[in-house]
XYZ file of N, CA and C in Angstrom:
207
model
N 0.994 -0.828 0.140
C -0.005 0.183 0.217
C 0.981 1.430 0.069
N 0.624 2.185 -0.960
C 1.477 3.452 -1.081
C 1.280 4.649 0.337
N 2.013 5.398 0.470
C 1.520 6.913 1.396
C 0.495 7.723 0.635
N 0.086 8.293 1.643
C -0.380 9.367 1.055
C 0.005 10.223 0.358
N -0.523 10.520 -1.074
C 0.071 11.792 -1.986
C 0.200 13.366 -1.469
N -0.173 13.857 -0.380
C -0.548 15.356 -0.126
C 0.372 15.585 0.565
N 0.981 16.548 0.211
C 2.575 16.957 1.180
C 2.330 16.971 2.644
N 0.985 17.709 2.821
C 0.724 17.787 4.332
C 1.048 16.612 5.007
N -0.448 15.670 4.583
C -0.238 14.739 4.937
C 0.921 13.494 5.296
N 1.701 13.704 4.031
C 2.712 13.381 4.465
C 3.477 13.214 6.018
N 3.415 15.171 5.474
C 4.132 15.412 7.010
C 3.661 14.882 8.279
N 2.455 14.843 8.222
C 1.596 15.185 9.354
C 2.137 13.449 9.843
N 2.363 12.483 8.823
C 2.710 11.013 8.995
C 4.500 10.347 9.409
N 5.189 11.725 9.705
C 6.268 11.570 9.543
C 6.611 11.390 11.030
N 8.092 10.763 11.745
C 8.243 10.613 13.078
C 7.786 11.826 14.195
N 7.379 12.194 15.029
C 7.167 12.958 16.067
C 8.494 13.724 16.034
N 9.240 15.210 16.765
C 9.777 15.567 17.034
C 9.905 15.638 18.746
N 10.532 16.029 19.210
C 10.486 16.111 20.652
C 10.487 17.488 21.637
N 10.756 18.186 20.370
C 10.249 19.708 21.227
C 8.465 19.636 21.519
N 8.459 20.175 22.574
C 6.828 20.914 23.325
C 6.535 21.784 21.911
N 6.601 22.190 21.051
C 5.998 23.079 20.495
C 5.061 22.185 19.219
N 6.523 21.242 18.892
C 6.200 20.244 17.631
C 5.698 18.989 17.974
N 5.348 18.763 19.525
C 4.480 17.903 20.357
C 3.311 18.365 19.943
N 3.000 19.304 20.268
C 1.992 19.858 20.478
C 0.687 20.052 18.864
N 1.672 20.506 18.005
C 1.421 20.507 16.800
C 1.297 18.894 16.077
N 2.193 18.078 16.399
C 1.733 16.871 16.192
C 0.115 16.308 16.786
N 0.077 16.851 18.042
C -1.651 16.554 18.527
C -2.243 17.300 18.193
N -2.072 18.057 17.998
C -3.244 18.369 16.733
C -3.937 18.029 15.929
N -2.822 18.053 14.918
C -2.581 16.511 13.799
C -3.489 15.778 14.369
N -3.273 15.092 14.985
C -3.813 13.309 15.300
C -5.335 14.273 15.427
N -5.547 14.799 16.470
C -6.940 15.110 16.656
C -7.860 15.133 15.058
N -7.313 16.448 14.483
C -8.024 16.618 13.338
C -8.006 16.104 12.432
N -7.051 14.573 11.713
C -7.063 13.247 11.503
C -7.924 12.591 12.021
N -8.505 13.181 13.144
C -9.702 11.826 13.464
C -10.957 12.224 13.319
N -11.563 13.313 12.692
C -12.793 14.139 13.234
C -12.852 13.842 11.591
N -13.869 13.978 11.562
C -14.657 13.983 10.086
C -14.534 14.426 9.275
N -14.428 14.165 7.745
C -14.107 15.194 6.491
C -15.299 16.417 6.646
N -16.452 16.553 6.924
C -17.434 17.089 7.429
C -17.219 18.202 8.352
N -16.514 18.392 8.834
C -16.818 19.094 10.328
C -16.190 20.809 9.657
N -17.079 21.535 10.735
C -17.117 22.616 10.207
C -15.648 23.310 10.814
N -15.519 24.567 9.721
C -14.477 25.278 9.954
C -14.014 25.968 11.531
N -15.210 26.216 12.027
C -15.424 27.115 13.189
C -15.012 25.851 14.242
N -15.217 24.602 14.108
C -15.221 23.453 15.224
C -14.083 23.367 15.210
N -13.049 23.154 14.330
C -11.165 22.772 14.017
C -11.036 24.057 14.735
N -11.584 25.080 14.324
C -10.741 26.828 15.216
C -10.723 26.573 16.527
N -12.238 25.774 17.482
C -12.430 25.517 18.469
C -11.276 24.706 19.370
N -11.412 23.645 18.537
C -10.587 22.797 18.751
C -9.341 23.346 18.974
N -8.984 24.090 17.936
C -7.440 24.317 18.219
C -7.134 25.046 19.101
N -8.273 26.496 19.148
C -8.061 27.404 20.178
C -8.080 26.670 21.771
N -8.756 25.786 22.205
C -8.746 25.246 23.378
C -7.374 24.198 23.526
N -7.192 23.644 22.554
C -5.923 23.039 22.685
C -4.770 23.680 23.303
N -4.515 24.776 21.888
C -3.728 25.514 22.538
C -3.553 26.510 24.203
N -4.764 26.351 24.552
C -4.785 27.369 25.411
C -4.313 26.052 27.066
N -4.837 24.713 26.677
C -4.191 24.239 27.222
C -2.815 24.247 27.680
N -2.057 24.269 26.480
C -0.616 23.375 26.432
C 0.063 24.743 26.602
N -0.457 26.116 26.860
C -0.002 27.263 27.358
C 0.187 27.304 28.828
N -1.081 26.496 29.399
C -1.885 27.286 30.237
C -0.532 25.750 31.450
N -0.242 24.977 30.782
C 0.940 23.767 31.070
C 2.179 24.031 31.155
N 2.043 25.154 30.043
C 3.804 25.863 30.044
C 3.894 27.226 31.180
N 2.491 27.695 31.401
C 3.282 28.541 32.548
C 3.509 27.981 33.668
N 2.326 26.704 34.519
C 2.587 26.402 35.228
C 4.139 26.012 35.566
N 4.450 24.845 34.373
C 6.017 24.518 34.442
C 6.855 25.560 34.585
N 7.005 26.792 33.937
C 8.013 27.839 34.856
C 7.537 28.608 35.923
N 6.325 28.346 36.113
C 6.356 29.081 38.018
C 7.110 28.532 38.643
N 7.763 28.911 39.752
C 8.615 28.084 40.672
C 7.802 27.960 41.989
N 7.796 26.315 41.942
C 6.710 25.757 43.255
C 7.170 26.307 44.654
N 6.363 26.342 45.805
C 6.953 27.022 46.643
C 7.633 26.962 47.486
N 7.673 24.888 47.564
C 8.575 24.551 48.381
C 10.216 24.134 47.316
N 10.138 25.446 46.112
C 11.877 25.339 45.423
C 12.198 26.758 46.230
């Protein structure tokens, strides 16, 4: 079986890099691939916004020193 001919789809199927932002992009791509074809762009935008918010909140929490440090 031959791989996808779409260059964007090919990039999504490549192995994941290990930095946080690439990991987030791959995470979003995996969720978008799992969605039905007929999903609206508004729903995709909302999903991406929620995922980005969660990543940013996690990043901020990681950078704030804990009280025990």
